mmCIF file of C-alpha atoms in Angstrom:
data_model
loop_
_atom_site.group_PDB
_atom_site.id
_atom_site.type_symbol
_atom_site.label_atom_id
_atom_site.label_comp_id
_atom_site.label_asym_id
_atom_site.label_seq_id
_atom_site.Cartn_x
_atom_site.Cartn_y
_atom_site.Cartn_z
ATOM 1 C CA MET A 1 0.000 0.000 0.000
ATOM 2 C CA LYS A 2 1.217 3.462 -0.881
ATOM 3 C CA ALA A 3 1.323 6.632 1.164
ATOM 4 C CA MET A 4 1.129 10.200 -0.075
ATOM 5 C CA ILE A 5 2.587 13.288 1.553
ATOM 6 C CA LEU A 6 0.814 16.505 0.601
ATOM 7 C CA ALA A 7 3.509 19.135 0.065
ATOM 8 C CA ALA A 8 2.228 21.437 -2.678
ATOM 9 C CA GLY A 9 0.699 24.271 -0.639
ATOM 10 C CA ARG A 10 2.147 27.765 -0.456
ATOM 11 C CA GLY A 11 1.835 28.105 3.324
ATOM 12 C CA GLU A 12 0.350 31.598 3.231
ATOM 13 C CA ARG A 13 -0.036 31.776 7.032
ATOM 14 C CA MET A 14 3.682 31.060 7.449
ATOM 15 C CA ARG A 15 4.828 34.021 5.385
ATOM 16 C CA PRO A 16 7.470 35.443 5.211
ATOM 17 C CA LEU A 17 9.171 32.144 6.180
ATOM 18 C CA SER A 18 7.430 30.303 3.358
ATOM 19 C CA ASP A 19 8.303 32.910 0.720
ATOM 20 C CA THR A 20 11.714 31.388 0.145
ATOM 21 C CA MET A 21 11.334 27.979 1.799
ATOM 22 C CA PRO A 22 8.478 25.526 1.165
ATOM 23 C CA LYS A 23 6.489 25.114 4.360
ATOM 24 C CA PRO A 24 7.163 21.324 4.605
ATOM 25 C CA LEU A 25 10.912 22.064 4.694
ATOM 26 C CA LEU A 26 10.690 24.419 7.680
ATOM 27 C CA GLU A 27 12.547 22.812 10.562
ATOM 28 C CA ALA A 28 11.430 21.865 14.048
ATOM 29 C CA GLY A 29 13.575 19.839 16.423
ATOM 30 C CA GLY A 30 16.441 19.833 13.929
ATOM 31 C CA LYS A 31 14.486 18.249 11.056
ATOM 32 C CA PRO A 32 12.170 19.480 8.301
ATOM 33 C CA LEU A 33 8.488 18.867 9.030
ATOM 34 C CA ILE A 34 8.210 16.601 5.998
ATOM 35 C CA GLY A 35 11.241 14.660 7.214
ATOM 36 C CA TRP A 36 9.453 13.743 10.442
ATOM 37 C CA GLN A 37 6.466 12.514 8.448
ATOM 38 C CA LEU A 38 8.565 10.479 6.032
ATOM 39 C CA GLU A 39 10.523 8.807 8.821
ATOM 40 C CA ARG A 40 7.346 7.812 10.667
ATOM 41 C CA LEU A 41 5.779 6.449 7.511
ATOM 42 C CA VAL A 42 8.831 4.314 6.766
ATOM 43 C CA ALA A 43 8.995 3.089 10.372
ATOM 44 C CA ALA A 44 5.413 1.842 9.978
ATOM 45 C CA GLY A 45 6.223 0.055 6.713
ATOM 46 C CA PHE A 46 4.977 2.677 4.250
ATOM 47 C CA THR A 47 8.030 2.733 1.993
ATOM 48 C CA ASP A 48 6.360 3.475 -1.359
ATOM 49 C CA VAL A 49 5.580 7.184 -1.103
ATOM 50 C CA VAL A 50 4.131 9.793 -3.448
ATOM 51 C CA VAL A 51 4.874 13.469 -2.776
ATOM 52 C CA ASN A 52 2.945 16.184 -4.604
ATOM 53 C CA VAL A 53 4.805 19.444 -5.194
ATOM 54 C CA ALA A 54 4.097 22.856 -6.687
ATOM 55 C CA HIS A 55 5.443 25.941 -4.871
ATOM 56 C CA ARG A 56 9.254 25.597 -4.716
ATOM 57 C CA GLY A 57 8.824 21.931 -5.491
ATOM 58 C CA GLU A 58 12.380 21.641 -6.730
ATOM 59 C CA ALA A 59 13.603 22.387 -3.203
ATOM 60 C CA ILE A 60 11.516 19.557 -1.768
ATOM 61 C CA ALA A 61 12.747 17.138 -4.440
ATOM 62 C CA ALA A 62 16.341 18.189 -3.746
ATOM 63 C CA ALA A 63 15.904 17.627 -0.005
ATOM 64 C CA LEU A 64 14.233 14.201 -0.257
ATOM 65 C CA GLY A 65 15.720 12.877 -3.489
ATOM 66 C CA ASP A 66 14.494 9.445 -4.486
ATOM 67 C CA GLY A 67 13.874 8.603 -0.831
ATOM 68 C CA SER A 68 16.603 5.966 -0.599
ATOM 69 C CA ARG A 69 18.400 7.597 2.318
ATOM 70 C CA PHE A 70 15.145 7.381 4.275
ATOM 71 C CA GLY A 71 14.563 3.770 3.281
ATOM 72 C CA ALA A 72 11.749 4.773 0.921
ATOM 73 C CA THR A 73 11.004 5.050 -2.778
ATOM 74 C CA ILE A 74 9.568 8.463 -3.642
ATOM 75 C CA SER A 75 7.584 9.415 -6.736
ATOM 76 C CA TYR A 76 6.701 13.053 -7.361
ATOM 77 C CA SER A 77 3.392 14.415 -8.629
ATOM 78 C CA GLN A 78 4.097 17.832 -10.144
ATOM 79 C CA GLU A 79 1.256 20.352 -10.025
ATOM 80 C CA PRO A 80 1.119 23.536 -12.139
ATOM 81 C CA GLU A 81 -0.135 25.328 -9.019
ATOM 82 C CA PRO A 82 -1.327 24.095 -5.614
ATOM 83 C CA LEU A 83 -4.478 22.096 -6.365
ATOM 84 C CA GLU A 84 -5.820 21.716 -2.798
ATOM 85 C CA VAL A 85 -6.103 18.282 -1.185
ATOM 86 C CA GLY A 86 -8.812 16.828 -3.414
ATOM 87 C CA GLY A 87 -7.202 18.046 -6.620
ATOM 88 C CA GLY A 88 -3.765 16.913 -5.493
ATOM 89 C CA ILE A 89 -4.906 13.365 -4.744
ATOM 90 C CA ALA A 90 -6.890 13.122 -7.990
ATOM 91 C CA THR A 91 -3.906 14.333 -10.018
ATOM 92 C CA ALA A 92 -1.573 11.841 -8.302
ATOM 93 C CA LEU A 93 -3.958 8.927 -8.845
ATOM 94 C CA PRO A 94 -1.854 7.276 -11.608
ATOM 95 C CA LEU A 95 1.017 7.072 -9.101
ATOM 96 C CA LEU A 96 -1.167 5.867 -6.221
ATOM 97 C CA GLY A 97 -2.874 3.051 -8.117
ATOM 98 C CA GLU A 98 -5.892 1.108 -6.902
ATOM 99 C CA GLY A 99 -6.796 0.159 -3.363
ATOM 100 C CA MET A 100 -6.185 1.963 -0.085
ATOM 101 C CA ALA A 101 -3.724 4.836 0.330
ATOM 102 C CA LEU A 102 -2.613 6.717 3.426
ATOM 103 C CA ILE A 103 -2.639 10.488 2.844
ATOM 104 C CA VAL A 104 -0.852 12.822 5.273
ATOM 105 C CA SER A 105 0.116 16.487 5.197
ATOM 106 C CA GLY A 106 3.788 17.347 4.882
ATOM 107 C CA ASP A 107 3.487 20.297 7.254
ATOM 108 C CA VAL A 108 1.920 18.381 10.158
ATOM 109 C CA TYR A 109 3.923 16.995 13.071
ATOM 110 C CA ALA A 110 2.136 13.957 14.445
ATOM 111 C CA GLU A 111 3.374 11.257 16.819
ATOM 112 C CA TYR A 112 0.570 9.053 15.588
ATOM 113 C CA ASP A 113 1.217 5.324 15.239
ATOM 114 C CA TYR A 114 0.823 4.731 11.507
ATOM 115 C CA ASP A 115 1.092 0.996 12.188
ATOM 116 C CA LEU A 116 -2.492 1.187 13.423
ATOM 117 C CA LEU A 117 -3.539 2.501 10.034
ATOM 118 C CA ARG A 118 -1.765 -0.301 8.184
ATOM 119 C CA ALA A 119 -3.925 -2.822 10.021
ATOM 120 C CA ARG A 120 -7.037 -0.739 9.436
ATOM 121 C CA ALA A 121 -6.242 -0.393 5.730
ATOM 122 C CA SER A 122 -5.752 -4.131 5.320
ATOM 123 C CA ALA A 123 -9.185 -4.773 6.801
ATOM 124 C CA MET A 124 -10.783 -2.143 4.563
ATOM 125 C CA ASP A 125 -8.967 -3.368 1.467
ATOM 126 C CA ALA A 126 -10.280 -6.892 1.965
ATOM 127 C CA THR A 127 -13.772 -5.805 0.965
ATOM 128 C CA ALA A 128 -15.334 -3.281 -1.379
ATOM 129 C CA ALA A 129 -17.978 -2.447 1.198
ATOM 130 C CA PRO A 130 -18.006 0.832 3.159
ATOM 131 C CA PRO A 131 -16.341 2.544 4.872
ATOM 132 C CA HIS A 132 -14.256 3.938 2.010
ATOM 133 C CA LEU A 133 -12.222 6.276 4.179
ATOM 134 C CA HIS A 134 -10.891 6.456 7.707
ATOM 135 C CA MET A 135 -10.040 9.907 9.087
ATOM 136 C CA VAL A 136 -7.922 10.646 12.145
ATOM 137 C CA MET A 137 -9.567 13.300 14.295
ATOM 138 C CA VAL A 138 -7.772 15.432 16.888
ATOM 139 C CA PRO A 139 -8.769 17.869 19.659
ATOM 140 C CA ASN A 140 -9.648 21.297 18.282
ATOM 141 C CA PRO A 141 -6.612 23.605 18.110
ATOM 142 C CA GLY A 142 -6.885 27.191 19.256
ATOM 143 C CA TYR A 143 -7.163 28.567 15.718
ATOM 144 C CA HIS A 144 -10.039 26.162 14.866
ATOM 145 C CA PRO A 145 -12.172 25.948 18.027
ATOM 146 C CA ASP A 146 -15.386 24.833 16.311
ATOM 147 C CA GLY A 147 -13.857 21.703 14.786
ATOM 148 C CA ASP A 148 -14.947 19.927 11.595
ATOM 149 C CA PHE A 149 -17.069 16.913 12.532
ATOM 150 C CA SER A 150 -18.709 15.182 15.438
ATOM 151 C CA LEU A 151 -18.214 11.517 16.234
ATOM 152 C CA ALA A 152 -21.091 9.128 16.878
ATOM 153 C CA GLU A 153 -20.032 5.605 17.868
ATOM 154 C CA GLY A 154 -16.726 6.045 16.061
ATOM 155 C CA ARG A 155 -18.264 7.369 12.853
ATOM 156 C CA LEU A 156 -18.349 10.887 11.456
ATOM 157 C CA ALA A 157 -21.592 12.698 12.138
ATOM 158 C CA LEU A 158 -22.938 15.844 10.523
ATOM 159 C CA ASP A 159 -23.797 17.485 13.799
ATOM 160 C CA GLY A 160 -23.410 16.963 17.506
ATOM 161 C CA ALA A 161 -22.337 18.525 20.739
ATOM 162 C CA SER A 162 -18.731 17.316 20.788
ATOM 163 C CA ARG A 163 -16.809 18.271 17.658
ATOM 164 C CA LEU A 164 -13.265 17.399 16.606
ATOM 165 C CA THR A 165 -10.847 18.614 13.940
ATOM 166 C CA PHE A 166 -9.654 16.566 10.973
ATOM 167 C CA GLY A 167 -5.986 15.854 11.674
ATOM 168 C CA ASN A 168 -4.901 15.765 8.007
ATOM 169 C CA VAL A 169 -4.176 12.050 8.303
ATOM 170 C CA ALA A 170 -6.550 9.687 6.531
ATOM 171 C CA LEU A 171 -6.948 6.427 4.657
ATOM 172 C CA TYR A 172 -8.816 6.694 1.370
ATOM 173 C CA ARG A 173 -9.994 4.123 -1.112
ATOM 174 C CA THR A 174 -8.469 5.635 -4.249
ATOM 175 C CA SER A 175 -11.536 4.801 -6.328
ATOM 176 C CA LEU A 176 -13.219 7.737 -4.554
ATOM 177 C CA PHE A 177 -11.116 10.031 -6.765
ATOM 178 C CA GLN A 178 -11.354 8.049 -9.995
ATOM 179 C CA GLU A 179 -14.022 10.226 -11.643
ATOM 180 C CA LEU A 180 -12.588 13.566 -10.520
ATOM 181 C CA PRO A 181 -10.820 15.885 -12.987
ATOM 182 C CA ARG A 182 -7.025 15.940 -13.000
ATOM 183 C CA ARG A 183 -4.950 19.091 -12.540
ATOM 184 C CA GLU A 184 -7.847 21.146 -11.160
ATOM 185 C CA LYS A 185 -8.280 22.733 -7.733
ATOM 186 C CA LEU A 186 -10.554 20.674 -5.500
ATOM 187 C CA LYS A 187 -10.956 20.924 -1.732
ATOM 188 C CA ILE A 188 -11.373 17.604 0.079
ATOM 189 C CA LEU A 189 -14.190 18.227 2.581
ATOM 190 C CA PRO A 190 -16.838 19.235 -0.011
ATOM 191 C CA LEU A 191 -16.183 15.930 -1.793
ATOM 192 C CA PHE A 192 -17.787 14.140 1.151
ATOM 193 C CA GLY A 193 -21.095 15.783 0.244
ATOM 194 C CA VAL A 194 -22.936 18.931 1.226
ATOM 195 C CA TRP A 195 -22.554 19.738 4.914
ATOM 196 C CA ALA A 196 -24.187 22.672 6.650
ATOM 197 C CA ASN A 197 -24.865 23.478 10.279
ATOM 198 C CA ILE A 198 -27.869 25.796 10.091
ATOM 199 C CA GLY A 199 -27.827 28.220 12.993
ATOM 200 C CA THR A 200 -28.857 31.575 11.508
ATOM 201 C CA PRO A 201 -31.293 32.861 8.866
ATOM 202 C CA ASP A 202 -28.312 33.761 6.647
ATOM 203 C CA GLU A 203 -26.985 30.194 6.816
ATOM 204 C CA LEU A 204 -30.435 28.853 5.935
ATOM 205 C CA ALA A 205 -30.664 31.194 2.938
ATOM 206 C CA ARG A 206 -27.160 30.217 1.799
ATOM 207 C CA LEU A 207 -28.015 26.515 1.936
ATOM 208 C CA ASP A 208 -31.292 27.162 0.106
ATOM 209 C CA ARG A 209 -29.426 28.880 -2.748
ATOM 210 C CA GLN A 210 -26.833 26.093 -2.889
ATOM 211 C CA LEU A 211 -29.418 23.298 -3.071
ATOM 212 C CA HIS A 212 -31.436 25.098 -5.757
ATOM 213 C CA ARG A 213 -28.249 25.642 -7.783
ATOM 214 C CA MET A 214 -27.277 21.980 -7.447
ATOM 215 C CA ARG A 215 -30.781 20.909 -8.542
ATOM 216 C CA ARG A 216 -30.581 23.112 -11.643
ATOM 217 C CA GLU A 217 -27.125 21.738 -12.515
ATOM 218 C CA ARG A 218 -28.378 18.156 -12.234
ATOM 219 C CA VAL A 219 -31.296 18.934 -14.568
ATOM 220 C CA LEU A 220 -28.939 20.410 -17.156
ATOM 221 C CA ARG A 221 -26.611 17.403 -17.193
#
């Protein structure tokens, strides 16, 4: 099974540091952020790795090379511009192949045991039945206090009292991206379907407009 490290973003919030250095190459604890991720992937047995690059991608390729010094084999998915998570995965699909893939962000430091995900992926890969993805959720950081999803009996829920943040670590069945366009910007969360927490009249009106637009687009197809 392959892993993919997302490393194509510009890191706007890290400017000016990211103006000259790709965000995944910024160091913490004496190593680049992407280096920590790569080492943990290899330690868990994920040695076939795809890295997508765009902004200063040549610097990332120079730092990681073919991956041999990390005990990995690295393939690079070159993007004309950062394509967001959904677009990046869809564009890298020829390199990822069929089956399950572990997707992690290159600018996240996580002492998560990726061995646990290998076992989970093997169980998911043994059948074509749902679930088709497995997301790692984390406590809400200070800059994202409202979180992304709730959990109900270990499954993502659209609403609930206790919300968590997507930790940018997930297993995906690559067939989820098969029909998506290549080399286009696509965010990942909207691909899971429309999600709206309606708490104000403005939010209700916004959802109403979105659903009417989607209905018109379906009629025109």
